[in-house]
Coordinates of N, CA, C and O in Angstrom, one line a residue:
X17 N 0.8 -1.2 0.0 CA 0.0 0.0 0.0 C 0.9 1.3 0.0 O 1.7 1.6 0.9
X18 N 0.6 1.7 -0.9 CA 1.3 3.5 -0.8 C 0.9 4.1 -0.2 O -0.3 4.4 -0.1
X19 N 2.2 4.7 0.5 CA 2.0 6.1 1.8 C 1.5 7.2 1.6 O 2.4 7.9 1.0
X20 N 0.6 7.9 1.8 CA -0.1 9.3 1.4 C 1.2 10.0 2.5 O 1.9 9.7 3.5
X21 N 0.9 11.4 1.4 CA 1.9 13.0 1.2 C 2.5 12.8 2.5 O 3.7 12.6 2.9
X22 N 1.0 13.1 3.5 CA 0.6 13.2 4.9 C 1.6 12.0 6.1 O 2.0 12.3 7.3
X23 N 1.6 10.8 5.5 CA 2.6 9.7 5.9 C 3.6 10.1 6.1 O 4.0 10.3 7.2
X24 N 4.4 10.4 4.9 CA 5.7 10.0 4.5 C 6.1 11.9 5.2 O 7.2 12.0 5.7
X25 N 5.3 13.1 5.2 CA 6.0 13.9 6.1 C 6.1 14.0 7.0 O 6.7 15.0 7.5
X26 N 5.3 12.8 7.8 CA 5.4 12.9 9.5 C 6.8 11.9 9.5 O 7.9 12.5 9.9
X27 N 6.8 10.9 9.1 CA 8.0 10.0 9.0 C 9.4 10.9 8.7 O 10.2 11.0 9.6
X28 N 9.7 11.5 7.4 CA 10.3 12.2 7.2 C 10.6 13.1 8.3 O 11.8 13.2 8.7
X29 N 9.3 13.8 9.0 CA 10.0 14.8 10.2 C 10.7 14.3 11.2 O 11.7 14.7 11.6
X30 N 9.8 12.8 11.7 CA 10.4 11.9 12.5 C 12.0 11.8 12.2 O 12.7 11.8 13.2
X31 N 12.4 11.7 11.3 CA 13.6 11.3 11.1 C 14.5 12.5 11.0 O 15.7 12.3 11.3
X32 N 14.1 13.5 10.7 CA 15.0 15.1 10.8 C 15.0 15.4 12.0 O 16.1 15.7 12.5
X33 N 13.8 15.3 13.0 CA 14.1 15.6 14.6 C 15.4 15.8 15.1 O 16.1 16.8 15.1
X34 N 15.7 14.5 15.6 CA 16.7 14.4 16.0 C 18.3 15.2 15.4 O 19.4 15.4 16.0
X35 N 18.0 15.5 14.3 CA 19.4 16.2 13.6 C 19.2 17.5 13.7 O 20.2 18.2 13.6
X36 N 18.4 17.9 13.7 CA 17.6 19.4 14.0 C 18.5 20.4 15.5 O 18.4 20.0 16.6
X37 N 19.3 21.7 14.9 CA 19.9 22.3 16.0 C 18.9 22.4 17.2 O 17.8 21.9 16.9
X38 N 19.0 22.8 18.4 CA 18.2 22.6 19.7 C 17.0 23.6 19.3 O 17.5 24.6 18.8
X39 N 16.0 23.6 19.4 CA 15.2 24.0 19.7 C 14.6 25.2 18.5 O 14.2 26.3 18.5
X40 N 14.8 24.2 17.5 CA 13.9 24.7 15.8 C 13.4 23.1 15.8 O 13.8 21.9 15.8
X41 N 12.3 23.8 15.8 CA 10.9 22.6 15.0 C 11.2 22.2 13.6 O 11.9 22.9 12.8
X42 N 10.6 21.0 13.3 CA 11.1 20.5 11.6 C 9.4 20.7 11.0 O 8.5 20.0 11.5
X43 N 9.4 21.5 10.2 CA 8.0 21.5 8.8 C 7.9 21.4 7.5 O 8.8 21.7 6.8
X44 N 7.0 21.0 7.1 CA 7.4 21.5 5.4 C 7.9 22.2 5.0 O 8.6 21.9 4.1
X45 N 7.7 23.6 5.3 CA 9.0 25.0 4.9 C 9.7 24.9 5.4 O 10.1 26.1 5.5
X46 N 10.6 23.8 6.2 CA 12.0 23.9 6.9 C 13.0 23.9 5.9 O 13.2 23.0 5.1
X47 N 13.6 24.9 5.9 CA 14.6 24.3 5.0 C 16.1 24.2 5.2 O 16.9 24.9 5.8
X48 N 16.3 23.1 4.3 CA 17.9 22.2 5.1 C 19.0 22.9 5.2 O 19.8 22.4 6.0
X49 N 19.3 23.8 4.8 CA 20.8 24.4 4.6 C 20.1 25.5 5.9 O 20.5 25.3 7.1
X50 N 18.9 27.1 5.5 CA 19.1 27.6 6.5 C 18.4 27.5 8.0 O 18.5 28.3 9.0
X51 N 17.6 26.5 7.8 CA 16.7 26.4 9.2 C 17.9 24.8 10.2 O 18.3 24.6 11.4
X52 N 18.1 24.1 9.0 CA 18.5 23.0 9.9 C 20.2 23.2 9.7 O 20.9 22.4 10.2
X53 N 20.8 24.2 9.0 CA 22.6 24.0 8.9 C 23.3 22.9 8.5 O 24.4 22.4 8.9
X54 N 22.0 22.3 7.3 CA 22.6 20.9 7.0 C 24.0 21.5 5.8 O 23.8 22.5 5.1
X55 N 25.1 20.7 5.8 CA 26.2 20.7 5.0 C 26.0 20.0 4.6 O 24.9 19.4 4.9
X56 N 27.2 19.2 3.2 CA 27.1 17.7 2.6 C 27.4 16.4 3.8 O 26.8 15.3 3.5
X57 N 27.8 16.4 4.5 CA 28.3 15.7 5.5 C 27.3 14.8 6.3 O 27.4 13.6 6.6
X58 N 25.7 16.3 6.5 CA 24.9 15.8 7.0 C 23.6 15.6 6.2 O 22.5 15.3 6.7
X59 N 23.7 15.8 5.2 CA 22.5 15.3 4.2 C 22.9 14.0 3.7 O 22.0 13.2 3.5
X60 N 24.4 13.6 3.4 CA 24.6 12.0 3.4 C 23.6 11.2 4.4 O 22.8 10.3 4.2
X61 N 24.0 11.9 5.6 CA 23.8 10.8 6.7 C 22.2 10.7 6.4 O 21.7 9.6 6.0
X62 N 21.5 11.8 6.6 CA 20.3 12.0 6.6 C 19.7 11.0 5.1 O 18.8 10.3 5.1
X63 N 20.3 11.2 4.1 CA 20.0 10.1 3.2 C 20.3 8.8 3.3 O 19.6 8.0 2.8
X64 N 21.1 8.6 3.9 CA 21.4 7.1 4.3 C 20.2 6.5 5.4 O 20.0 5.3 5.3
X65 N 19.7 7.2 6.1 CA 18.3 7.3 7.2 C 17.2 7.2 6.4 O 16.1 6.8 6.9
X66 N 17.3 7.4 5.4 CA 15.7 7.6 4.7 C 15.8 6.4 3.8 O 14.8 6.0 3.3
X67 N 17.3 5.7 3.5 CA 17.1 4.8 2.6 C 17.0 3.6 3.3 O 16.3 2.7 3.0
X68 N 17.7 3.6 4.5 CA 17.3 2.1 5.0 C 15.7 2.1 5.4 O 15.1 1.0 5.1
X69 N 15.0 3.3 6.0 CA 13.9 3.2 6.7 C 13.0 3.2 5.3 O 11.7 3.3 5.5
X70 N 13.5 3.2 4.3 CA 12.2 2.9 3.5 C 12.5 2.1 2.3 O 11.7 1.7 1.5
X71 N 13.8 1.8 2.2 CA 14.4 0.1 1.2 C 14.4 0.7 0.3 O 13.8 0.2 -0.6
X72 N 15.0 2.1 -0.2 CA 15.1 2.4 -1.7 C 16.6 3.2 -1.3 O 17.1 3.5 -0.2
X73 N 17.0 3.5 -2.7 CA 18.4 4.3 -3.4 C 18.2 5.5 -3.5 O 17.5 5.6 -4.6
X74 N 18.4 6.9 -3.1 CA 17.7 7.9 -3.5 C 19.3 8.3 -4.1 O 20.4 8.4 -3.6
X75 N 18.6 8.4 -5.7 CA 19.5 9.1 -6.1 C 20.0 10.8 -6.6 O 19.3 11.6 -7.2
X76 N 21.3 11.0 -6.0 CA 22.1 12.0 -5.8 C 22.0 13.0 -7.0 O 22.3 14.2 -6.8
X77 N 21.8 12.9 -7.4 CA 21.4 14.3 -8.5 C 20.3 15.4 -8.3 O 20.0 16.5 -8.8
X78 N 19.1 13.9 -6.9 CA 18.0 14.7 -7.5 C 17.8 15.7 -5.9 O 16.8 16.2 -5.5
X79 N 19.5 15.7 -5.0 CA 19.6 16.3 -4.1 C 19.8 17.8 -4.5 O 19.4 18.5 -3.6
X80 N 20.2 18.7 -5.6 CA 20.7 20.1 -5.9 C 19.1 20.6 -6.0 O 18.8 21.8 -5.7
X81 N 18.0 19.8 -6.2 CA 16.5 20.2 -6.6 C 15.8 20.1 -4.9 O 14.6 20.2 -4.6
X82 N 16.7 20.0 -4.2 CA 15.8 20.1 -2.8 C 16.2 20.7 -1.6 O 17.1 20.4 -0.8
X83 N 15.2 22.0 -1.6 CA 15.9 23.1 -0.7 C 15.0 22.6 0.6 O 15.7 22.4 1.6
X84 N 13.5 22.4 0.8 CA 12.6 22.3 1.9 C 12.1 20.9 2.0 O 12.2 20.0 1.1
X85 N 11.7 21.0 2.9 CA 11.0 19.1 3.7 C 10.4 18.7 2.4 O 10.5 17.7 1.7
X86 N 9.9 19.8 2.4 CA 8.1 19.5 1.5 C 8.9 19.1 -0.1 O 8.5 18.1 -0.6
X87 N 9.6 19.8 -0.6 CA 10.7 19.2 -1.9 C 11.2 18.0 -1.3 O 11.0 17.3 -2.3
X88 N 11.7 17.2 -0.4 CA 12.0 16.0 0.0 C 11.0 14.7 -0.1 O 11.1 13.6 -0.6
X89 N 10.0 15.2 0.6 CA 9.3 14.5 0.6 C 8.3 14.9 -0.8 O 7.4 15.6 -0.3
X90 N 8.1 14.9 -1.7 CA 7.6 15.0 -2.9 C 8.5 14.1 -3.5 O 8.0 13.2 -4.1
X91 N 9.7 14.3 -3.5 CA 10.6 13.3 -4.4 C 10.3 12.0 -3.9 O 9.9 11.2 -4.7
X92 N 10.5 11.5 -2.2 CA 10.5 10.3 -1.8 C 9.4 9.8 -2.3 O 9.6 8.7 -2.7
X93 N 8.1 10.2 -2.4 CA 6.5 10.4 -3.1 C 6.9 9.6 -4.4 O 6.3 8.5 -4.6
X94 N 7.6 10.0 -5.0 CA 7.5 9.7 -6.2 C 8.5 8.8 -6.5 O 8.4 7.9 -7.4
X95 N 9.9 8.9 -5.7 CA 10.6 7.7 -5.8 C 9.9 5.7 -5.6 O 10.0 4.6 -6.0
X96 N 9.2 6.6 -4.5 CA 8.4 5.0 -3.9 C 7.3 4.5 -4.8 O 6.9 3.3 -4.7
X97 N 6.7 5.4 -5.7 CA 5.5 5.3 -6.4 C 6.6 4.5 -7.6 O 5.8 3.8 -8.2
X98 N 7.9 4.3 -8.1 CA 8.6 3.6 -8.9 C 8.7 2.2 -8.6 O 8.1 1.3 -9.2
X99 N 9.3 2.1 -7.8 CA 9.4 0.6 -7.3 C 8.9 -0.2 -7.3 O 9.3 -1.2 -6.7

């Protein structure tokens, strides 16, 4: 069964939480570089989190196209809808 939008960005937040500086909330308009100070370093890791917890490859090109949650999770949307 495929995950609705609504799924996969609670999950998704679930899994930013924790990497999130102290005390900024994670949303759809969060965005990675200036709300959360993600570098390459930590968007690896952060992809490596999203691929085990959901058994797919997300491939690296289609990281330059994603500034906010809500661009993340639209891609993962449509990554999973391939499979």
């Amino acid at each position: 069964m495929e995950k609705t939008y609504e799924e996969l960005l609670r999950e998704v937040i679930a899994l930013l939480a924790p990497l999130a500086p102290e005390g900024r909330t994670v949303g759809e308009e969060t965005d990675f570089v200036a709300d959360l100070e993600f570098d390459s370093l930590k968007v690896m890791g952060f992809v490596e989190k999203v691929e085990d917890r959901f058994d797919i490859s997300v491939p690296l090109n289609l990281l330059p196209d994603i500034r906010t949650v809500r661009d993340f999770v639209v891609h993962l949307q449509r990554l999973l809808g391939e499979r």
